[in-house]
PDB file of C-alpha atoms and ligand atoms in Angstrom:
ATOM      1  CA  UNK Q   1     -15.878  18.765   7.791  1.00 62.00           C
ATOM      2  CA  UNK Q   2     -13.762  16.204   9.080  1.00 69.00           C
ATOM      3  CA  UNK Q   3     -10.350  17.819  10.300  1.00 90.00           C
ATOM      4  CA  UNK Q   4      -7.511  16.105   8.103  1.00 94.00           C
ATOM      5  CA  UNK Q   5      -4.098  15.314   8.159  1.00 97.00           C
ATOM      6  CA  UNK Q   6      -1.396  14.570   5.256  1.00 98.00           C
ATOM      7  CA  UNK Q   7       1.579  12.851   4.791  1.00 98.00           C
ATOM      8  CA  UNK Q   8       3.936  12.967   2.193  1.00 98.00           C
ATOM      9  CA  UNK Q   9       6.865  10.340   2.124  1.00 98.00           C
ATOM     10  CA  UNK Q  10       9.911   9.357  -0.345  1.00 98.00           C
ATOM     11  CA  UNK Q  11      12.643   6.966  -0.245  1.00 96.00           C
ATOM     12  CA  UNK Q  12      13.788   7.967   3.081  1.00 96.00           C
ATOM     13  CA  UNK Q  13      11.283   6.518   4.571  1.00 98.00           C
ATOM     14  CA  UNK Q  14      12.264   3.129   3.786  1.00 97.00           C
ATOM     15  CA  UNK Q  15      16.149   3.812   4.022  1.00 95.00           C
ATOM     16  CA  UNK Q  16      16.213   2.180   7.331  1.00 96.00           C
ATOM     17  CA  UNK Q  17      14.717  -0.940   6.269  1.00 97.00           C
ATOM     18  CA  UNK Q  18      17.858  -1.135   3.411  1.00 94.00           C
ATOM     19  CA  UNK Q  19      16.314   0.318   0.445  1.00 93.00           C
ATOM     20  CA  UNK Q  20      18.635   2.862  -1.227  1.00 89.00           C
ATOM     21  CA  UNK Q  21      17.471   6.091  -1.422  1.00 90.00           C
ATOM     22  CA  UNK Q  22      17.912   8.160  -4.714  1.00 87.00           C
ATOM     23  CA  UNK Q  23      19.515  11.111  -3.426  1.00 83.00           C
ATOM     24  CA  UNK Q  24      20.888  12.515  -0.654  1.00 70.00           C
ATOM     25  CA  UNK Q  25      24.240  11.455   1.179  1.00 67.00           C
ATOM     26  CA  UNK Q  26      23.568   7.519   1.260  1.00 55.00           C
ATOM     27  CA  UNK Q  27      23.339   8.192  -2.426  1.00 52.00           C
ATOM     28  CA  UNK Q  28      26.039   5.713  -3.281  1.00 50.00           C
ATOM     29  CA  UNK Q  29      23.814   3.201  -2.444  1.00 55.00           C
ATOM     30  CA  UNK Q  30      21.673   3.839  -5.363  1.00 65.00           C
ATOM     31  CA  UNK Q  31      23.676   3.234  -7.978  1.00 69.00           C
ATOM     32  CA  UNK Q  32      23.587   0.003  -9.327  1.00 78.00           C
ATOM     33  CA  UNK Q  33      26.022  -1.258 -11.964  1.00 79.00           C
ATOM     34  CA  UNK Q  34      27.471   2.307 -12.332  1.00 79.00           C
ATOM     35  CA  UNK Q  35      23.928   3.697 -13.967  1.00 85.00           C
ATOM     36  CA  UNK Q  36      22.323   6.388 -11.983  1.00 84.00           C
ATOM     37  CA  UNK Q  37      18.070   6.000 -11.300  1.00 84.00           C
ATOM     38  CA  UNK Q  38      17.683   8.917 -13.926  1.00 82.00           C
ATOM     39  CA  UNK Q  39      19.041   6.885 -16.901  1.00 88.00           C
ATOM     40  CA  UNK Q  40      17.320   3.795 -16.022  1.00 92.00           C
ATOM     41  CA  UNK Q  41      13.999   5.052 -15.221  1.00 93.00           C
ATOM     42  CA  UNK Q  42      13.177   6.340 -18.402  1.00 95.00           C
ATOM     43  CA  UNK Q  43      10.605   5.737 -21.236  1.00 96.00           C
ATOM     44  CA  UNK Q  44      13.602   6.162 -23.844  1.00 96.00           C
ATOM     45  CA  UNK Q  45      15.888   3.602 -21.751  1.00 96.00           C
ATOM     46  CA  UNK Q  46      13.363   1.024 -21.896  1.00 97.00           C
ATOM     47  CA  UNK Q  47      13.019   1.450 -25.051  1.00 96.00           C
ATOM     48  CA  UNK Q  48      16.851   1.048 -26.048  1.00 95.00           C
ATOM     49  CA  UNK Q  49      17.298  -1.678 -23.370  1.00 96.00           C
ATOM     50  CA  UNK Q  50      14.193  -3.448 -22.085  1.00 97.00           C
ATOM     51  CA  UNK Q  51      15.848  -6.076 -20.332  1.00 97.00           C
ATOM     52  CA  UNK Q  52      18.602  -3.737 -18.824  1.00 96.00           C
ATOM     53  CA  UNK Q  53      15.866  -1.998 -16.989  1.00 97.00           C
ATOM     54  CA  UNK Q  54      14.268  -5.219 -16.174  1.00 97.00           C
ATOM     55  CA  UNK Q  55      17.360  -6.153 -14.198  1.00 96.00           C
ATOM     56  CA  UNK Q  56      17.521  -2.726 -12.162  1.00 95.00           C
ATOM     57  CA  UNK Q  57      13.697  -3.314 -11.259  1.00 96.00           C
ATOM     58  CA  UNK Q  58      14.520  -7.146 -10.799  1.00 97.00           C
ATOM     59  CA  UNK Q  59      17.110  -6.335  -8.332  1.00 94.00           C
ATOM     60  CA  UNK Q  60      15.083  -3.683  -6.768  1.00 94.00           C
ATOM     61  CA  UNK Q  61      12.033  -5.931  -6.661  1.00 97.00           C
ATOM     62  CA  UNK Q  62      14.347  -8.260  -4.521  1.00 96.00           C
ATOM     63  CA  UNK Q  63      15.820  -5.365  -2.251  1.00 94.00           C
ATOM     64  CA  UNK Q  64      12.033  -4.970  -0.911  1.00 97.00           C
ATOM     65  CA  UNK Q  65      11.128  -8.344  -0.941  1.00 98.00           C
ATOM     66  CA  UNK Q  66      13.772  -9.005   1.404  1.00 97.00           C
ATOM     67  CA  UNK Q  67      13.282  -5.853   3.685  1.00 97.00           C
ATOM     68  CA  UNK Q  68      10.540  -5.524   6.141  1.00 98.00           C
ATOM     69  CA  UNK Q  69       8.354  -2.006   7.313  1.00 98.00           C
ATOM     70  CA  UNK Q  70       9.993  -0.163   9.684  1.00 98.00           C
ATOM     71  CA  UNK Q  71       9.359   1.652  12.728  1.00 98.00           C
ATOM     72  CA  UNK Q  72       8.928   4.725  10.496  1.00 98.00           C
ATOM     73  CA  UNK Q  73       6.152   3.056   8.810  1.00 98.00           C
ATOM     74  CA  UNK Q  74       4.604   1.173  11.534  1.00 98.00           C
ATOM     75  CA  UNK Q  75       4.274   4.456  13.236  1.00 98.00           C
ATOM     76  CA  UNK Q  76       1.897   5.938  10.447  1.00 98.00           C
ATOM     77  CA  UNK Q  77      -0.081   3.144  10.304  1.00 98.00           C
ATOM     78  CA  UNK Q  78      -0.935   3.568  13.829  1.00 98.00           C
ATOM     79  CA  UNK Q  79      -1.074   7.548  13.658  1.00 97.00           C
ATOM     80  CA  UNK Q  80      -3.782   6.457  10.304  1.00 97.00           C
ATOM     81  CA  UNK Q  81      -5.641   3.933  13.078  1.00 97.00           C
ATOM     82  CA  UNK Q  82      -5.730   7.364  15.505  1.00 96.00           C
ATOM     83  CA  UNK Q  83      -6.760   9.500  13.544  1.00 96.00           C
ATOM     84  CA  UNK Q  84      -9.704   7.067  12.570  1.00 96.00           C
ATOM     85  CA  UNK Q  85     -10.987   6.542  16.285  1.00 97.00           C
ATOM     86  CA  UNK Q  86     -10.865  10.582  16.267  1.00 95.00           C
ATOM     87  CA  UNK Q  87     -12.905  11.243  13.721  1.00 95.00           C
ATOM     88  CA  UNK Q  88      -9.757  12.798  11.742  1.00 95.00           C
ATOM     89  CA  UNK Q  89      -9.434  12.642   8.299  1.00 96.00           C
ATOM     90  CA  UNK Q  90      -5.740  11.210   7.579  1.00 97.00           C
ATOM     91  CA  UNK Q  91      -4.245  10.181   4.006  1.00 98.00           C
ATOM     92  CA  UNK Q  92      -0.976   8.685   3.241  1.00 98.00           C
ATOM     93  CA  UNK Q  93       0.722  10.588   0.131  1.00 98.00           C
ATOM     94  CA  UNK Q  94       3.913   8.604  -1.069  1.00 98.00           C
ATOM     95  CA  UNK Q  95       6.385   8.920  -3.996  1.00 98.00           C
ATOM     96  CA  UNK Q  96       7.472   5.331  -2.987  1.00 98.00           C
ATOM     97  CA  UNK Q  97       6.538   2.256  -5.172  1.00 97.00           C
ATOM     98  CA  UNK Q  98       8.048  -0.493  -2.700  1.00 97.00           C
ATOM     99  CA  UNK Q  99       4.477  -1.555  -1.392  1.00 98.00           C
ATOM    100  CA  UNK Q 100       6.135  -0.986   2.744  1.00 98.00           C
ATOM    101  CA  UNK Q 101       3.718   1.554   3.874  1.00 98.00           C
ATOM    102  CA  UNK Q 102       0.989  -1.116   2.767  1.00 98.00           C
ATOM    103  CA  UNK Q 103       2.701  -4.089   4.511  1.00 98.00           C
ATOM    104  CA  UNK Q 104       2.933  -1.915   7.834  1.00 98.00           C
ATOM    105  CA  UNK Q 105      -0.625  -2.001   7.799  1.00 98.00           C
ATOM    106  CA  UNK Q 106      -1.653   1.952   6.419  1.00 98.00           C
ATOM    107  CA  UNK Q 107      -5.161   1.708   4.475  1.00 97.00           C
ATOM    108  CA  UNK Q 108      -5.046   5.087   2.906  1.00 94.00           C
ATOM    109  CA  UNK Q 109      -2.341   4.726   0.490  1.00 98.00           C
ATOM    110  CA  UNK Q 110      -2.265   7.585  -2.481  1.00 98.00           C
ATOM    111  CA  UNK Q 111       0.840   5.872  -5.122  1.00 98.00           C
ATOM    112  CA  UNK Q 112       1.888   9.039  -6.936  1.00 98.00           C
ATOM    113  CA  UNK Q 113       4.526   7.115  -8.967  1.00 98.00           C
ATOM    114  CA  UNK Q 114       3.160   3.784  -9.169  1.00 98.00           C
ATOM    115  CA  UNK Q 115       3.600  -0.042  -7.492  1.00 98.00           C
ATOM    116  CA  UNK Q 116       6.581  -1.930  -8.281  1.00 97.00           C
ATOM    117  CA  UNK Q 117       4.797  -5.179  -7.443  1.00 98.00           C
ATOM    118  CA  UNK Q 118       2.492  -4.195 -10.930  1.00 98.00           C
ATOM    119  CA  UNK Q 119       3.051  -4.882 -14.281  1.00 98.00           C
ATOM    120  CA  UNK Q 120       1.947  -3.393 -16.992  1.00 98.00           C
ATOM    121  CA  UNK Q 121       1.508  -4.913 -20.659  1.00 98.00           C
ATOM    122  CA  UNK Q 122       2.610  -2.639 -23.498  1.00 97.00           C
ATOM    123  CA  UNK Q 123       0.211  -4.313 -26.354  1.00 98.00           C
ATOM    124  CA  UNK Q 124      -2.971  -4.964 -24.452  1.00 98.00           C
ATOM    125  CA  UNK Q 125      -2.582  -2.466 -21.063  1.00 97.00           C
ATOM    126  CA  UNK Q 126      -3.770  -5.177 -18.788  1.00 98.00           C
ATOM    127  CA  UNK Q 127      -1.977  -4.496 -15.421  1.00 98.00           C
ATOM    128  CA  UNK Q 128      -1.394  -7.677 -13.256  1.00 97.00           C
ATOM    129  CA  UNK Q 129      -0.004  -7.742  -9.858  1.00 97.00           C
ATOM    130  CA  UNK Q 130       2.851 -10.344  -9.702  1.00 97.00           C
ATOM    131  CA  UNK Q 131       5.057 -10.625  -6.799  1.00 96.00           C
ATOM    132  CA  UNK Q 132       7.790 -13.269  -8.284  1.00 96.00           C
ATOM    133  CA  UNK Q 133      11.272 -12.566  -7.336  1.00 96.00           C
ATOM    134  CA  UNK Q 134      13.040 -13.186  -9.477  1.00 97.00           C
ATOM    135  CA  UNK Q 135      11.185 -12.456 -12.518  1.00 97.00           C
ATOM    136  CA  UNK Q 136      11.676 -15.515 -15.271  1.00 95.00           C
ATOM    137  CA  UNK Q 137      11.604 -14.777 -18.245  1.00 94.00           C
ATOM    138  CA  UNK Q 138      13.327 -11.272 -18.147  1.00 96.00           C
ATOM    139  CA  UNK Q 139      11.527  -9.125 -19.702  1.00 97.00           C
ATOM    140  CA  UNK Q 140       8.399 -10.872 -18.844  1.00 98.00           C
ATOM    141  CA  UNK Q 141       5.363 -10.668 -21.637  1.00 97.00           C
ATOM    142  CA  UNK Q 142       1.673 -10.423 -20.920  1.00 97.00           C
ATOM    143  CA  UNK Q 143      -0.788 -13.816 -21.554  1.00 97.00           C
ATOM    144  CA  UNK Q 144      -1.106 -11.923 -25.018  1.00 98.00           C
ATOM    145  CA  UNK Q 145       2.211 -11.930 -25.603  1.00 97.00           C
ATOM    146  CA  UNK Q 146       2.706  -8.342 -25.587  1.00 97.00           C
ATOM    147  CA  UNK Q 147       6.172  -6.824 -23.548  1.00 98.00           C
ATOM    148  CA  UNK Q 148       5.270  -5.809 -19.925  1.00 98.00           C
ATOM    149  CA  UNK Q 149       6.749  -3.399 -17.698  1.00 98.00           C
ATOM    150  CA  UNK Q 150       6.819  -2.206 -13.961  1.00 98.00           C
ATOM    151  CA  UNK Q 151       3.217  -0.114 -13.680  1.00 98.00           C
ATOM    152  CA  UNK Q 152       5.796   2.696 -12.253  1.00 98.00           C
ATOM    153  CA  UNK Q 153       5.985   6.435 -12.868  1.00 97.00           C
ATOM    154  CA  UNK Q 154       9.132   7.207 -15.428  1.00 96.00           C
ATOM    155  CA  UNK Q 155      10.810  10.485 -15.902  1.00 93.00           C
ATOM    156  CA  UNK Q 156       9.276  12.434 -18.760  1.00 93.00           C
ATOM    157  CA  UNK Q 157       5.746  10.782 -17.562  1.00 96.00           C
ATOM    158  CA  UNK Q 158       3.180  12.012 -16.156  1.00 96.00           C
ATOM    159  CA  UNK Q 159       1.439  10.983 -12.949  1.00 97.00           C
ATOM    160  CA  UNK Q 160      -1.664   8.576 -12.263  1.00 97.00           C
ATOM    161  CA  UNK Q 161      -4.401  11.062 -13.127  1.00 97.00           C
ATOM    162  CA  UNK Q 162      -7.064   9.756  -9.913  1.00 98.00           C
ATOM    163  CA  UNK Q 163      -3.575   9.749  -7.706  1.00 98.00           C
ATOM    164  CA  UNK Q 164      -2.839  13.379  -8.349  1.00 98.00           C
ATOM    165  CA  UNK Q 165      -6.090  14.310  -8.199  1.00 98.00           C
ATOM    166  CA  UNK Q 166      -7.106  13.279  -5.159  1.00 98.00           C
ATOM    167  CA  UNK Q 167      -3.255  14.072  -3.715  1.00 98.00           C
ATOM    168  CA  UNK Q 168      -3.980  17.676  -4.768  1.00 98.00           C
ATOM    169  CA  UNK Q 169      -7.682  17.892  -3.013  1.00 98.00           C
ATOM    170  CA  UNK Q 170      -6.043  16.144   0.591  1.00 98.00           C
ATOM    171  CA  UNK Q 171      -3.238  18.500   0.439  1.00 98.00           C
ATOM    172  CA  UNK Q 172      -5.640  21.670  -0.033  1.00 98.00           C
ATOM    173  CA  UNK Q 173      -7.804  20.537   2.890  1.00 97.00           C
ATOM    174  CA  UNK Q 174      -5.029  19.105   5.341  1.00 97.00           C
ATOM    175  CA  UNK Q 175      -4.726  21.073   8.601  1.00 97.00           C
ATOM    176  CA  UNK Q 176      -1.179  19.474   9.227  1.00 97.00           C
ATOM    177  CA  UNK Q 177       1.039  18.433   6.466  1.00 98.00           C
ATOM    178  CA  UNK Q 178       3.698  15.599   7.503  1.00 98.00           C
ATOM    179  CA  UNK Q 179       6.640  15.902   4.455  1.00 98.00           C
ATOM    180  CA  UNK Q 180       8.865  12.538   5.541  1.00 98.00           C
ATOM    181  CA  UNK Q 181      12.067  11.308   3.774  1.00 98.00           C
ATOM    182  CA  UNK Q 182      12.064  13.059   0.480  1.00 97.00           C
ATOM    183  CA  UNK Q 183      14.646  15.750  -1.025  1.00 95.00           C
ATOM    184  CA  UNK Q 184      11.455  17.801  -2.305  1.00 96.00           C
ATOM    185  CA  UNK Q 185      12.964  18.338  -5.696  1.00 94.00           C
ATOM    186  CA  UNK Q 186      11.480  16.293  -7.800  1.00 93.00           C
ATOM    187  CA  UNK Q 187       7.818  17.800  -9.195  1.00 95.00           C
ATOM    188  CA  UNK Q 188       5.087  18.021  -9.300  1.00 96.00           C
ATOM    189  CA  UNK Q 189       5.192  15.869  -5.931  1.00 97.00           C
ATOM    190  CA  UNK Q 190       7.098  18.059  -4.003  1.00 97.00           C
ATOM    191  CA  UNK Q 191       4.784  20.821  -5.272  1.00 98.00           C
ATOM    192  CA  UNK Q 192       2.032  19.705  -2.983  1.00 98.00           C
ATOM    193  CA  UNK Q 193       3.364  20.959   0.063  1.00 98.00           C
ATOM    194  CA  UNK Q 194       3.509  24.406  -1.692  1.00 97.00           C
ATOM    195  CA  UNK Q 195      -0.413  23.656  -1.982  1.00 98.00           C
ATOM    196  CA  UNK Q 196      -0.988  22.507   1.185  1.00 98.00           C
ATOM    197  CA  UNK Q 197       1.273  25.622   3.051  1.00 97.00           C
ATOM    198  CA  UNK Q 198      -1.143  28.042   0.721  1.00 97.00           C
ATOM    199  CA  UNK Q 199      -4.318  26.651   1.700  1.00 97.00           C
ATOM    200  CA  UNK Q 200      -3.263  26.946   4.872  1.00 97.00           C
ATOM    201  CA  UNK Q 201      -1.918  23.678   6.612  1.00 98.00           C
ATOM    202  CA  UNK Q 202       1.033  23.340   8.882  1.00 98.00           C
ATOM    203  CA  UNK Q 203       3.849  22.053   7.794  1.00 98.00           C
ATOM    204  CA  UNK Q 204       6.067  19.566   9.470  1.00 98.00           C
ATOM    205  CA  UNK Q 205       9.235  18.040   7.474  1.00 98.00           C
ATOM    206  CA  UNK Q 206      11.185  14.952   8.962  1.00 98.00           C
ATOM    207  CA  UNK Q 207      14.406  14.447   7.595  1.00 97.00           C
ATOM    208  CA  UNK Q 208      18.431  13.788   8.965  1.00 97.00           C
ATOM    209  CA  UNK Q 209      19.572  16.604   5.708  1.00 96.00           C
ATOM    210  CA  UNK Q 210      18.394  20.007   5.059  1.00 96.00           C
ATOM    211  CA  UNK Q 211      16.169  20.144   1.921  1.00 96.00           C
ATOM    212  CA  UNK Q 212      14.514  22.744  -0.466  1.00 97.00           C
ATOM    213  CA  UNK Q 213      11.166  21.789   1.697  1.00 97.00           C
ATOM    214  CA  UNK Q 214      12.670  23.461   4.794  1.00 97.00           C
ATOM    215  CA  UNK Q 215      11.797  26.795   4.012  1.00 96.00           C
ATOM    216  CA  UNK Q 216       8.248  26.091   4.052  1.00 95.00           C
ATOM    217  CA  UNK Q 217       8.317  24.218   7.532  1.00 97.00           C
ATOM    218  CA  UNK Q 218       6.544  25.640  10.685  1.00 98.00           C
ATOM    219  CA  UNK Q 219       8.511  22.560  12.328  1.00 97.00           C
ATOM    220  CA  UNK Q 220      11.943  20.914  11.391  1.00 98.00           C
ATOM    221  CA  UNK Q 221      12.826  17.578  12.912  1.00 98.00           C
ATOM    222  CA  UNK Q 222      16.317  16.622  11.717  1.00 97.00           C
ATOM    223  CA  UNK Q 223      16.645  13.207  12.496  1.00 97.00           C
ATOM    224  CA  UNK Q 224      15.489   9.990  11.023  1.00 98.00           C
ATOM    225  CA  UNK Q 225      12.013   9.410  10.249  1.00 98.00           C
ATOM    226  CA  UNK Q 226      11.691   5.860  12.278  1.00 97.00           C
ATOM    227  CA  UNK Q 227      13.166   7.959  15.385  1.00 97.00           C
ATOM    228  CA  UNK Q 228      10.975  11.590  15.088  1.00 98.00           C
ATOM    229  CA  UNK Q 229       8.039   9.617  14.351  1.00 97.00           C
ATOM    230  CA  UNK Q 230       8.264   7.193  17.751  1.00 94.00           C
ATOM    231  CA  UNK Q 231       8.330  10.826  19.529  1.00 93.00           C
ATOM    232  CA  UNK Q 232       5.683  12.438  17.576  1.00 90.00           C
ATOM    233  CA  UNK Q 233       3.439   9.463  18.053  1.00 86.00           C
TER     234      UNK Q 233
HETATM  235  P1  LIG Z 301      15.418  10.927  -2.544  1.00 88.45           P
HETATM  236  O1  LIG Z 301      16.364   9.782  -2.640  1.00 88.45           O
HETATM  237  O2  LIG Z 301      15.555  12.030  -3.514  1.00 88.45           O
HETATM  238  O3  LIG Z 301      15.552  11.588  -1.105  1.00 88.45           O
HETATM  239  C1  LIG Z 301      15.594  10.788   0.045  1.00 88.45           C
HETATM  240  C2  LIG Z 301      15.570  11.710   1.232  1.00 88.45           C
HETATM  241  O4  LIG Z 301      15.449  10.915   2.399  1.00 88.45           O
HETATM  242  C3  LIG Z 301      16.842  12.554   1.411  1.00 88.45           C
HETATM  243  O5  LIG Z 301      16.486  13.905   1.594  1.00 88.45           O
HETATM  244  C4  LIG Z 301      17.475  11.983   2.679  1.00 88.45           C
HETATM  245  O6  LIG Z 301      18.120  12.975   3.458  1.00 88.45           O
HETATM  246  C5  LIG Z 301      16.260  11.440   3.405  1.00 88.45           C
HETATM  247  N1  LIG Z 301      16.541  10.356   4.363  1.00 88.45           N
HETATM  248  C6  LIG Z 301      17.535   9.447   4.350  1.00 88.45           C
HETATM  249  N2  LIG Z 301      17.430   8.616   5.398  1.00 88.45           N
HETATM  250  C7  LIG Z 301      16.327   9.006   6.100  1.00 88.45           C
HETATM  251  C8  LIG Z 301      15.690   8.543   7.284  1.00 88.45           C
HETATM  252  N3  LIG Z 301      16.147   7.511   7.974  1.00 88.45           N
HETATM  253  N4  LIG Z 301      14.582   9.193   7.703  1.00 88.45           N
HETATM  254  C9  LIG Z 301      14.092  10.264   7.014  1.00 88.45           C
HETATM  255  N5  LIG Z 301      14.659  10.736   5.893  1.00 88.45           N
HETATM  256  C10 LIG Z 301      15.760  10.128   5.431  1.00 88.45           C
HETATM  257  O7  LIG Z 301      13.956  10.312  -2.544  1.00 88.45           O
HETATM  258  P2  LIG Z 301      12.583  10.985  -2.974  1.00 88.45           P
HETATM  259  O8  LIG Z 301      12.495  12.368  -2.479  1.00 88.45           O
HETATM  260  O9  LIG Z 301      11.540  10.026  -2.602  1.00 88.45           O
HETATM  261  O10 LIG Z 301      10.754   9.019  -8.645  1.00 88.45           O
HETATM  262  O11 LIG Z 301      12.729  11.003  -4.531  1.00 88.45           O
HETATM  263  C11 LIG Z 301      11.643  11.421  -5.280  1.00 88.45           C
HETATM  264  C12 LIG Z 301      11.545  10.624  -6.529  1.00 88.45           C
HETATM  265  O12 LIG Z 301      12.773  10.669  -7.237  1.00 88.45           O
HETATM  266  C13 LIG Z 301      11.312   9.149  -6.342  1.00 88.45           C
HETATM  267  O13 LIG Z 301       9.954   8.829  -6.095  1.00 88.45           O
HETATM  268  C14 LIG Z 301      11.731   8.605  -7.657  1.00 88.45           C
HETATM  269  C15 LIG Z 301      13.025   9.355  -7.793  1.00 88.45           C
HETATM  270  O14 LIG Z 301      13.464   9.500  -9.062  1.00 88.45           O
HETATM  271  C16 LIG Z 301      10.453   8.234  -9.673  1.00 88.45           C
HETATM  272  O15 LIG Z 301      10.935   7.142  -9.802  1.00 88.45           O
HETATM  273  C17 LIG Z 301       9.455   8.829 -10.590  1.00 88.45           C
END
């Protein structure tokens, strides 16, 4: 069998192409209008306020559509395009729904919590992509007229069933297990790299802070991801 490598990244990934993380000490960039991620991005919210969360994903729609991939993401496209010409497996895990590891060119994308760019409609469950920034009306409604939200993963919900799945099988199977930008505490992503140390992989976390994730690494690079990566590469 092939031999394969994984990669799992979160928000810090993209912090150096200005999105806001959720955590971590550039945390104060993720507040917006004084309301943490945790009480937006929630079935219950949406369903108190609709067009409240609309404006958070609205405004975080336009963060990324302004921003551009950086060197942290341009380097695992290229690591995906090397491992292709070596005959390695390699699979791109991410907890990010900003659509930048895609625009940097990786093909082997697993979305565990979903695509900002999709929208999902509430009455008929037709998903359309739609990259309009801004989004008019707010909230928009399907073609059948039904309420539509951002095809994202909430709190309380559970993850894309064929995402996990197949997120589950790469990380039991990886030989080396990348864990970039992410504080590891939010499950049952950061559980994989439990699964993948278990099955045997080596684990390599990128990331400026200490984490939860450190224990389990057989390599700690404390720096930003856009910088370890260049050197890795
Ligand atoms: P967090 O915001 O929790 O963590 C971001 C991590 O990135 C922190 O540990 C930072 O230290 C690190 N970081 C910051 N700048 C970095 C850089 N330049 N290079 C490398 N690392 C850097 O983001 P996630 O772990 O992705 O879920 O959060 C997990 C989930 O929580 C998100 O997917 C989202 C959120 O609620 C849902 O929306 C379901």
């Amino acid at each position: 069998m092939a031999e394969c490598v994984a990669v799992l990244t979160g928000a810090g990934i993209s912090a150096e192409s200005g999105i806001p993380t959720f955590r971590g000490q550039s945390d104060a960039g993720a507040l917006w209008r004084n309301y943490s991620p945790e009480q937006l991005a929630t079935p219950e919210a949406f369903e108190r306020d609709p067009r409240l969360v609309w404006e958070w994903y609205d405004w975080r729609r336009g963060c990324v559509a302004r921003a551009e991939p950086n060197a942290g993401h341009r380097a695992l496209a290229e690591f995906e395009r090397r491992c292709a010409a070596t005959g390695r497996r390699f699979t791109l895990i991410t907890q990010n729904v900003d659509g930048l590891h895609d625009r940097a060119g990786s093909r082997q994308v697993v979305k565990l919590h979903g695509d900002l760019w999709i929208l999902r409609c509430l009455s008929c469950g037709r998903e359309e992509r739609d990259e309009r920034v801004p989004l008019d009306p707010l909230p928009p409604r399907c073609d059948c007229g039904g309420l539509q939200r951002p095809a994202v993963v909430w709190f309380g919900e559970s993850l894309p069933a064929r995402e996990w799945a197949c997120a589950s099988e790469v990380s039991a199977t990886a030989r080396m297990f990348l864990v970039i930008g992410t504080s590891g505490v939010v499950y049952p992503a950061a559980g994989l790299v439990e699964i993948a140390r278990q099955s045997g992989a080596r684990i390599a976390v990128v990331n400026p802070e200490p984490t939860p994730l450190d224990a389990r690494a057989d390599w700690l690079f404390r720096g930003a991801a856009s910088e370890v990566l260049a050197r890795l590469l």
